[in-house]
Amino acid sequence: MEYKKFGNKYIVRIDRGEEIVETLKKFCEENHIRLGTIMGLGATNKAKIGLYNIKEKKYYSKELTGDHEIAPLYGNISTMKSEVYLHIHANLCNQENKAFGGHLNSAVVSATFEAVIEVIDGEVDRAFDEEIGLNLYNFK
Ligand code: FE
């Protein structure tokens, strides 16, 4: 991974073989980024996406292999119990240009991944919501 900072934004490149979610989390930790947004695109050949079943309060995940365009990826950066917490969704398009979308658990870069990370000067923590079964923004 390489990056350059311009004002409150980072231009980021993640390279072949690197796992995107883990790399972005490490990047945020190292640069003390606690709130912000991530917009990116690129290519992956191994990804795990999920869908949250609200009734069952359970994630169903699916692994995709083979060439896929990340078109696009969008995520937010916050914290949970003071740790960096990423929430990322993505659409992944296959050879037939068909898209599979969902909550992105992981994606290994096959060619390149390019992102703009916008840092917000602040902090919003998350808390587990019993009713929804997810870690929601907690403004208290
Ligand atoms: Fe999600």
mmCIF file of C-alpha atoms and ligand atoms in Angstrom:
data_model
loop_
_atom_site.group_PDB
_atom_site.id
_atom_site.type_symbol
_atom_site.label_atom_id
_atom_site.label_comp_id
_atom_site.label_asym_id
_atom_site.label_seq_id
_atom_site.Cartn_x
_atom_site.Cartn_y
_atom_site.Cartn_z
ATOM 1 C CA MET A 1 0.000 0.000 0.000
ATOM 2 C CA GLU A 2 1.074 3.539 -0.739
ATOM 3 C CA TYR A 3 -0.653 6.836 -0.105
ATOM 4 C CA LYS A 4 -0.340 10.589 -0.188
ATOM 5 C CA LYS A 5 -2.182 13.147 1.920
ATOM 6 C CA PHE A 6 -3.822 16.300 0.557
ATOM 7 C CA GLY A 7 -5.568 18.423 3.182
ATOM 8 C CA ASN A 8 -7.996 16.137 5.006
ATOM 9 C CA LYS A 9 -7.964 13.519 2.223
ATOM 10 C CA TYR A 10 -5.698 10.606 1.446
ATOM 11 C CA ILE A 11 -5.217 9.137 -2.006
ATOM 12 C CA VAL A 12 -4.528 5.455 -1.501
ATOM 13 C CA ARG A 13 -3.279 2.582 -3.630
ATOM 14 C CA ILE A 14 -3.528 -1.002 -2.370
ATOM 15 C CA ASP A 15 -1.499 -3.552 -4.282
ATOM 16 C CA ARG A 16 -1.950 -7.054 -5.677
ATOM 17 C CA GLY A 17 -2.142 -9.709 -2.975
ATOM 18 C CA GLU A 18 -3.088 -7.298 -0.189
ATOM 19 C CA GLU A 19 -6.412 -7.733 1.585
ATOM 20 C CA ILE A 20 -8.382 -4.484 1.401
ATOM 21 C CA VAL A 21 -10.390 -4.420 4.662
ATOM 22 C CA GLU A 22 -7.447 -5.392 6.851
ATOM 23 C CA THR A 23 -5.097 -2.984 5.032
ATOM 24 C CA LEU A 24 -7.537 -0.070 5.384
ATOM 25 C CA LYS A 25 -8.036 -0.779 9.094
ATOM 26 C CA LYS A 26 -4.291 -0.849 9.704
ATOM 27 C CA PHE A 27 -3.911 2.363 7.678
ATOM 28 C CA CYS A 28 -6.544 4.119 9.849
ATOM 29 C CA GLU A 29 -4.899 2.915 13.053
ATOM 30 C CA GLU A 30 -1.443 4.027 11.965
ATOM 31 C CA ASN A 31 -2.685 7.453 10.857
ATOM 32 C CA HIS A 32 -4.999 7.963 13.857
ATOM 33 C CA ILE A 33 -8.078 8.253 11.624
ATOM 34 C CA ARG A 34 -11.204 7.696 13.747
ATOM 35 C CA LEU A 35 -13.968 9.114 11.590
ATOM 36 C CA GLY A 36 -14.384 9.443 7.851
ATOM 37 C CA THR A 37 -15.416 7.913 4.563
ATOM 38 C CA ILE A 38 -13.795 5.603 2.024
ATOM 39 C CA MET A 39 -14.562 5.557 -1.697
ATOM 40 C CA GLY A 40 -12.729 3.114 -3.875
ATOM 41 C CA LEU A 41 -12.578 0.969 -6.968
ATOM 42 C CA GLY A 42 -10.312 -1.679 -8.388
ATOM 43 C CA ALA A 43 -10.176 -5.414 -8.909
ATOM 44 C CA THR A 44 -10.303 -8.506 -6.735
ATOM 45 C CA ASN A 45 -10.117 -12.251 -7.347
ATOM 46 C CA LYS A 46 -11.090 -13.435 -3.872
ATOM 47 C CA ALA A 47 -13.740 -11.709 -1.839
ATOM 48 C CA LYS A 48 -16.277 -12.408 0.857
ATOM 49 C CA ILE A 49 -19.518 -10.455 0.883
ATOM 50 C CA GLY A 50 -22.399 -10.779 3.262
ATOM 51 C CA LEU A 51 -26.014 -10.017 3.759
ATOM 52 C CA TYR A 52 -27.580 -9.448 7.138
ATOM 53 C CA ASN A 53 -30.840 -11.281 7.641
ATOM 54 C CA ILE A 54 -32.753 -8.975 9.958
ATOM 55 C CA LYS A 55 -35.290 -11.557 11.118
ATOM 56 C CA GLU A 56 -32.644 -14.104 12.028
ATOM 57 C CA LYS A 57 -30.127 -11.457 13.161
ATOM 58 C CA LYS A 58 -27.521 -13.381 11.256
ATOM 59 C CA TYR A 59 -25.009 -12.688 8.491
ATOM 60 C CA TYR A 60 -24.967 -14.885 5.416
ATOM 61 C CA SER A 61 -21.757 -14.668 3.511
ATOM 62 C CA LYS A 62 -20.691 -15.721 0.079
ATOM 63 C CA GLU A 63 -17.207 -16.147 -1.310
ATOM 64 C CA LEU A 64 -16.460 -14.938 -4.821
ATOM 65 C CA THR A 65 -13.403 -16.078 -6.720
ATOM 66 C CA GLY A 66 -12.159 -15.240 -10.196
ATOM 67 C CA ASP A 67 -11.831 -11.805 -11.762
ATOM 68 C CA HIS A 68 -14.191 -9.186 -10.363
ATOM 69 C CA GLU A 69 -14.236 -5.426 -10.728
ATOM 70 C CA ILE A 70 -14.876 -3.556 -7.493
ATOM 71 C CA ALA A 71 -17.453 -1.160 -8.882
ATOM 72 C CA PRO A 72 -17.479 0.543 -6.469
ATOM 73 C CA LEU A 73 -16.661 0.216 -2.782
ATOM 74 C CA TYR A 74 -18.049 2.589 -0.216
ATOM 75 C CA GLY A 75 -17.383 2.572 3.468
ATOM 76 C CA ASN A 76 -17.283 4.557 6.629
ATOM 77 C CA ILE A 77 -14.791 4.802 9.446
ATOM 78 C CA SER A 78 -15.862 5.085 13.064
ATOM 79 C CA THR A 79 -14.872 3.486 16.348
ATOM 80 C CA MET A 80 -16.238 0.817 18.617
ATOM 81 C CA LYS A 81 -14.953 0.658 22.205
ATOM 82 C CA SER A 82 -12.319 3.130 20.996
ATOM 83 C CA GLU A 83 -10.999 0.711 18.324
ATOM 84 C CA VAL A 84 -11.142 1.624 14.616
ATOM 85 C CA TYR A 85 -14.322 0.144 13.111
ATOM 86 C CA LEU A 86 -14.846 -0.041 9.364
ATOM 87 C CA HIS A 87 -18.226 -0.572 7.747
ATOM 88 C CA ILE A 88 -17.786 -1.309 4.054
ATOM 89 C CA HIS A 89 -20.150 -2.302 1.259
ATOM 90 C CA ALA A 90 -19.210 -3.100 -2.325
ATOM 91 C CA ASN A 91 -20.478 -4.210 -5.688
ATOM 92 C CA LEU A 92 -18.331 -6.810 -7.397
ATOM 93 C CA CYS A 93 -18.821 -7.423 -11.131
ATOM 94 C CA ASN A 94 -17.887 -10.649 -12.862
ATOM 95 C CA GLN A 95 -16.873 -11.530 -16.437
ATOM 96 C CA GLU A 96 -20.500 -11.180 -17.587
ATOM 97 C CA ASN A 97 -20.639 -7.722 -15.946
ATOM 98 C CA LYS A 98 -23.082 -9.087 -13.411
ATOM 99 C CA ALA A 99 -22.825 -7.520 -10.000
ATOM 100 C CA PHE A 100 -22.916 -9.130 -6.582
ATOM 101 C CA GLY A 101 -23.235 -6.669 -3.783
ATOM 102 C CA GLY A 102 -23.210 -6.637 -0.054
ATOM 103 C CA HIS A 103 -21.378 -6.031 3.151
ATOM 104 C CA LEU A 104 -17.694 -6.515 2.388
ATOM 105 C CA ASN A 105 -15.871 -8.823 4.779
ATOM 106 C CA SER A 106 -12.679 -9.155 2.781
ATOM 107 C CA ALA A 107 -11.273 -8.739 -0.715
ATOM 108 C CA VAL A 108 -7.817 -9.574 -2.009
ATOM 109 C CA VAL A 109 -6.530 -7.182 -4.679
ATOM 110 C CA SER A 110 -5.833 -8.856 -8.027
ATOM 111 C CA ALA A 111 -4.609 -5.830 -10.004
ATOM 112 C CA THR A 112 -4.931 -2.624 -8.038
ATOM 113 C CA PHE A 113 -7.278 -0.798 -5.699
ATOM 114 C CA GLU A 114 -7.584 2.968 -5.628
ATOM 115 C CA ALA A 115 -9.354 4.944 -2.938
ATOM 116 C CA VAL A 116 -9.970 8.393 -1.565
ATOM 117 C CA ILE A 117 -10.270 8.497 2.196
ATOM 118 C CA GLU A 118 -11.800 11.620 3.638
ATOM 119 C CA VAL A 119 -11.011 12.287 7.269
ATOM 120 C CA ILE A 120 -13.557 13.960 9.512
ATOM 121 C CA ASP A 121 -12.166 15.656 12.566
ATOM 122 C CA GLY A 122 -14.234 13.977 15.268
ATOM 123 C CA GLU A 123 -15.219 10.685 16.735
ATOM 124 C CA VAL A 124 -18.402 8.607 16.676
ATOM 125 C CA ASP A 125 -18.421 5.387 18.638
ATOM 126 C CA ARG A 126 -20.649 2.356 18.061
ATOM 127 C CA ALA A 127 -22.633 0.192 20.417
ATOM 128 C CA PHE A 128 -24.333 -3.149 19.926
ATOM 129 C CA ASP A 129 -28.093 -2.725 19.522
ATOM 130 C CA GLU A 130 -29.979 -5.710 20.941
ATOM 131 C CA GLU A 131 -33.113 -5.071 18.908
ATOM 132 C CA ILE A 132 -31.396 -4.747 15.539
ATOM 133 C CA GLY A 133 -28.531 -7.095 16.344
ATOM 134 C CA LEU A 134 -25.898 -4.819 14.839
ATOM 135 C CA ASN A 135 -23.277 -2.325 15.994
ATOM 136 C CA LEU A 136 -24.955 1.043 15.447
ATOM 137 C CA TYR A 137 -23.704 4.609 15.712
ATOM 138 C CA ASN A 138 -24.060 5.707 19.301
ATOM 139 C CA PHE A 139 -24.282 9.471 19.786
ATOM 140 C CA LYS A 140 -24.799 9.389 23.555
HETATM 141 FE FE FE B 1 -23.066 -3.632 6.315
#
